[in-house]
Amino acid sequence: MIWTLKKASFRIFHMSMKLGAMVLPFPVPKLITGPGSVKKLADQVKADGLSNVLVVTDRVLMGLNVPENLLKSLEAKGIQYKVFDDVQPNPTIHNIENGLQHYRLNKCDGIIAIGGGSPIDCAKVIGARLVNPSRSVRQMRGTFKLWKSLPPFYAIPTTAGTGSETTLAAVVTDSETHEKYAISSLPLVPKYAVLDPELMIGLPPHITSTTGMDALTHAVEAYIGLNGNRFTDKNACDATKLIFDNLEKVYENGSDIDGRNNMALASFYAGTAFTRAYVGYVHAIAHNMGGMYGVPHGLANAIILPYILDFCQVEAEKKLAKLAIAGGLGTSGEPQSELAQRFIDKVRSLNQNMGIPSYIKELQEKDIPLIAERALYEAHPDYPVPRIMTQKECEDIIRQLMP
Ligand SMILES: NC(=O)c1ccc[n+]([C@@H]2O[C@H](COP(=O)([O-])OP(=O)(O)OC[C@H]3O[C@@H](n4cnc5c(N)ncnc54)[C@H](O)[C@@H]3O)[C@@H](O)[C@H]2O)c1
Ligand SMILES: [Fe+2]
């Protein structure tokens, strides 16, 4: 009885969020796209009147010279920059505070993030801390806590991926508590996003596959959740089709520039969908695998996605069937249940073909209750999932992920 009432209260909350999402002024980043497009950003930065930007990235990317063309074009336009490359995967509060100091010490006037979701998210929260100096990162946790505009902020994704270049979210790790959580506020949407597939050519196959599965998870969770609308549904369907058509291609051949371009677009579309329609239990559990064991976000999502689809297959059958059709797996004349099953099978076969396991190797039985508790704390009531789960059901699903 109490559980029934609780579920009803979650559904009321979801409905209010759906209405809220319809009236909230979601900013949309202006896009600069196509091979070589990173070189065009400096013109925009100059036109925006900036003269000294903080470039947020990570050491691996600096070692691979991925930001080279960006930095050269800034120099050519006479724009000074300071590189902050101390961002680690699953960025921490420490990384953010460190970047904030660099911005202040160098008297920067804008931020360019170039990297995967980790540098982009770190840069978002550096910007948020700058304009909200009296609020700690922990105090920003949750939804719609921030309202002040960030300094001019440009995002250049080098994975396809998180979609962070279009979302209102930043995911941070608290190294003290081993928690990973989202800060979701409208000002975190970047002003500009540059989608340049040339930056993604050197992305190794195992990161190509897992980040691509993160994008697929965004599309799927946004689509099968209860808070989608025509706009988010279209973005989720387009992303799914692009991912089914291109992910394995770029996993096999990283230099396939058309494939990379399509994956960059897919990631952007999926981000556009989930930032309005939310994610679901896959992300809630994955974030906690990241916080607890440092499991990369995309890898955790890829592994968990089929199990959650099994869990909600009946409730989400109609939408999974539609997504299967959108993804080119069947036609509308076929039985819904078969199409839905085919969709789940496709997710499993993508994982298998790209060497992604069906378990989380770091997972320990003793941690399962806490991971489940934290995942449900994240998901309830925020995520408008098709089927609401209990602590016991969540623990049972996580147990299936044991090595
Ligand atoms: N803000 C959002 O909306 C959102 C959504 C989903 C996930 N996330 C978060 O984003 C983070 C993960 O981001 P990610 O999956 O993009 O990975 P990442 O940024 O952590 O990068 C993973 C690794 O790939 C390397 N790499 C990145 N681009 C490369 C390239 N072009 N060539 C070679 N190596 C490259 C990086 O140096 C790093 O070692 C997680 O913290 C996750 O929780 C955020
Ligand atoms: Fe994600």
Short mmCIF file of N, CA, C and O in Angstrom, two decimals, residues 215-262:
data_model
loop_
_atom_site.label_atom_id
_atom_site.label_comp_id
_atom_site.label_asym_id
_atom_site.label_seq_id
_atom_site.Cartn_x
_atom_site.Cartn_y
_atom_site.Cartn_z
N ALA A 215 25.90 7.21 -25.78
CA ALA A 215 24.96 8.00 -26.59
C ALA A 215 23.68 7.20 -26.86
O ALA A 215 22.56 7.73 -26.77
N LEU A 216 23.85 5.90 -27.17
CA LEU A 216 22.66 5.07 -27.41
C LEU A 216 21.79 5.00 -26.15
O LEU A 216 20.55 5.09 -26.23
N THR A 217 22.44 4.87 -25.01
CA THR A 217 21.68 4.80 -23.75
C THR A 217 20.88 6.09 -23.52
O THR A 217 19.74 6.06 -23.06
N HIS A 218 21.50 7.23 -23.86
CA HIS A 218 20.75 8.51 -23.73
C HIS A 218 19.49 8.47 -24.59
O HIS A 218 18.40 8.86 -24.16
N ALA A 219 19.68 8.03 -25.85
CA ALA A 219 18.53 8.02 -26.77
C ALA A 219 17.45 7.07 -26.25
O ALA A 219 16.27 7.42 -26.21
N VAL A 220 17.86 5.88 -25.82
CA VAL A 220 16.89 4.87 -25.38
C VAL A 220 16.18 5.32 -24.10
O VAL A 220 14.94 5.26 -24.01
N GLU A 221 16.95 5.78 -23.13
CA GLU A 221 16.30 6.16 -21.86
C GLU A 221 15.37 7.36 -22.04
O GLU A 221 14.29 7.43 -21.45
N ALA A 222 15.80 8.30 -22.90
CA ALA A 222 14.93 9.47 -23.15
C ALA A 222 13.64 9.02 -23.85
O ALA A 222 12.55 9.53 -23.57
N TYR A 223 13.78 8.04 -24.75
CA TYR A 223 12.61 7.62 -25.56
C TYR A 223 11.63 6.75 -24.78
O TYR A 223 10.41 6.93 -24.87
N ILE A 224 12.15 5.81 -24.00
CA ILE A 224 11.22 4.89 -23.31
C ILE A 224 10.71 5.48 -22.00
O ILE A 224 9.74 4.97 -21.43
N GLY A 225 11.32 6.55 -21.52
CA GLY A 225 10.81 7.22 -20.32
C GLY A 225 9.47 7.89 -20.63
O GLY A 225 9.05 7.97 -21.79
N LEU A 226 8.82 8.40 -19.58
CA LEU A 226 7.46 8.93 -19.76
C LEU A 226 7.44 10.41 -20.14
O LEU A 226 6.38 10.96 -20.38
N ASN A 227 8.62 11.06 -20.15
CA ASN A 227 8.60 12.51 -20.31
C ASN A 227 9.03 13.01 -21.68
O ASN A 227 9.31 14.19 -21.85
N GLY A 228 9.04 12.11 -22.66
CA GLY A 228 9.41 12.54 -24.00
C GLY A 228 8.30 13.35 -24.65
O GLY A 228 7.15 13.31 -24.23
N ASN A 229 8.67 14.08 -25.68
CA ASN A 229 7.67 14.76 -26.51
C ASN A 229 8.09 14.58 -27.97
O ASN A 229 9.08 13.89 -28.24
N ARG A 230 7.35 15.19 -28.87
CA ARG A 230 7.65 14.95 -30.27
C ARG A 230 9.09 15.32 -30.63
O ARG A 230 9.76 14.62 -31.37
N PHE A 231 9.55 16.42 -30.05
CA PHE A 231 10.91 16.90 -30.35
C PHE A 231 11.97 15.92 -29.81
O PHE A 231 12.90 15.53 -30.53
N THR A 232 11.81 15.51 -28.56
CA THR A 232 12.83 14.60 -28.00
C THR A 232 12.74 13.22 -28.66
O THR A 232 13.75 12.58 -28.88
N ASP A 233 11.52 12.80 -28.98
CA ASP A 233 11.36 11.49 -29.64
C ASP A 233 12.08 11.48 -30.99
O ASP A 233 12.75 10.51 -31.34
N LYS A 234 11.93 12.56 -31.74
CA LYS A 234 12.58 12.61 -33.06
C LYS A 234 14.10 12.57 -32.90
O LYS A 234 14.79 11.84 -33.61
N ASN A 235 14.61 13.35 -31.95
CA ASN A 235 16.06 13.35 -31.72
C ASN A 235 16.55 11.97 -31.29
O ASN A 235 17.60 11.51 -31.73
N ALA A 236 15.77 11.31 -30.42
CA ALA A 236 16.18 9.98 -29.93
C ALA A 236 16.16 8.95 -31.08
O ALA A 236 17.06 8.13 -31.21
N CYS A 237 15.13 9.02 -31.93
CA CYS A 237 15.04 8.09 -33.07
C CYS A 237 16.18 8.33 -34.06
O CYS A 237 16.81 7.38 -34.54
N ASP A 238 16.43 9.60 -34.38
CA ASP A 238 17.51 9.91 -35.33
C ASP A 238 18.85 9.42 -34.78
O ASP A 238 19.68 8.87 -35.51
N ALA A 239 19.05 9.65 -33.49
CA ALA A 239 20.32 9.22 -32.87
C ALA A 239 20.45 7.70 -32.95
O ALA A 239 21.51 7.17 -33.32
N THR A 240 19.38 7.00 -32.64
CA THR A 240 19.43 5.53 -32.64
C THR A 240 19.80 4.99 -34.03
O THR A 240 20.66 4.13 -34.18
N LYS A 241 19.15 5.54 -35.05
CA LYS A 241 19.42 5.10 -36.43
C LYS A 241 20.90 5.36 -36.79
O LYS A 241 21.58 4.49 -37.34
N LEU A 242 21.38 6.57 -36.46
CA LEU A 242 22.77 6.91 -36.79
C LEU A 242 23.74 5.98 -36.06
O LEU A 242 24.76 5.56 -36.61
N ILE A 243 23.41 5.66 -34.81
CA ILE A 243 24.31 4.80 -34.02
C ILE A 243 24.29 3.37 -34.58
O ILE A 243 25.34 2.75 -34.78
N PHE A 244 23.12 2.85 -34.87
CA PHE A 244 23.06 1.49 -35.45
C PHE A 244 23.82 1.44 -36.77
O PHE A 244 24.45 0.45 -37.10
N ASP A 245 23.75 2.51 -37.55
CA ASP A 245 24.39 2.50 -38.88
C ASP A 245 25.89 2.78 -38.84
O ASP A 245 26.59 2.48 -39.81
N ASN A 246 26.37 3.42 -37.78
CA ASN A 246 27.75 3.91 -37.82
C ASN A 246 28.68 3.44 -36.71
O ASN A 246 29.90 3.48 -36.88
N LEU A 247 28.13 3.03 -35.56
CA LEU A 247 29.03 2.76 -34.43
C LEU A 247 30.01 1.62 -34.71
O LEU A 247 31.22 1.76 -34.49
N GLU A 248 29.49 0.50 -35.22
CA GLU A 248 30.42 -0.62 -35.47
C GLU A 248 31.44 -0.26 -36.56
O GLU A 248 32.58 -0.69 -36.52
N LYS A 249 30.99 0.56 -37.52
CA LYS A 249 31.91 0.99 -38.60
C LYS A 249 33.10 1.75 -38.02
O LYS A 249 34.24 1.49 -38.38
N VAL A 250 32.81 2.72 -37.14
CA VAL A 250 33.94 3.52 -36.62
C VAL A 250 34.74 2.74 -35.58
O VAL A 250 35.92 3.03 -35.36
N TYR A 251 34.10 1.74 -34.97
CA TYR A 251 34.85 0.86 -34.05
C TYR A 251 35.89 0.08 -34.87
O TYR A 251 37.04 -0.08 -34.45
N GLU A 252 35.47 -0.39 -36.05
CA GLU A 252 36.38 -1.15 -36.92
C GLU A 252 37.41 -0.24 -37.59
O GLU A 252 38.55 -0.61 -37.75
N ASN A 253 36.96 0.94 -38.02
CA ASN A 253 37.85 1.83 -38.76
C ASN A 253 37.68 3.26 -38.23
O ASN A 253 36.80 4.00 -38.65
N GLY A 254 38.59 3.62 -37.31
CA GLY A 254 38.50 4.93 -36.64
C GLY A 254 38.65 6.10 -37.59
O GLY A 254 38.26 7.22 -37.25
N SER A 255 39.22 5.87 -38.79
CA SER A 255 39.44 6.98 -39.72
C SER A 255 38.26 7.23 -40.64
O SER A 255 38.35 8.08 -41.53
N ASP A 256 37.19 6.48 -40.47
CA ASP A 256 36.00 6.67 -41.32
C ASP A 256 35.35 8.02 -40.94
O ASP A 256 34.58 8.12 -39.99
N ILE A 257 35.69 9.04 -41.71
CA ILE A 257 35.33 10.41 -41.30
C ILE A 257 33.81 10.63 -41.38
O ILE A 257 33.24 11.32 -40.53
N ASP A 258 33.18 10.01 -42.37
CA ASP A 258 31.71 10.13 -42.44
C ASP A 258 31.06 9.47 -41.23
O ASP A 258 30.13 10.00 -40.63
N GLY A 259 31.57 8.29 -40.90
CA GLY A 259 31.05 7.57 -39.73
C GLY A 259 31.25 8.37 -38.46
O GLY A 259 30.35 8.50 -37.62
N ARG A 260 32.43 8.96 -38.31
CA ARG A 260 32.72 9.79 -37.12
C ARG A 260 31.79 11.00 -37.08
O ARG A 260 31.29 11.38 -36.02
N ASN A 261 31.58 11.60 -38.25
CA ASN A 261 30.69 12.77 -38.32
C ASN A 261 29.28 12.36 -37.89
O ASN A 261 28.63 13.06 -37.10
N ASN A 262 28.83 11.22 -38.39
CA ASN A 262 27.48 10.75 -38.03
C ASN A 262 27.38 10.44 -36.54
O ASN A 262 26.34 10.70 -35.91
#
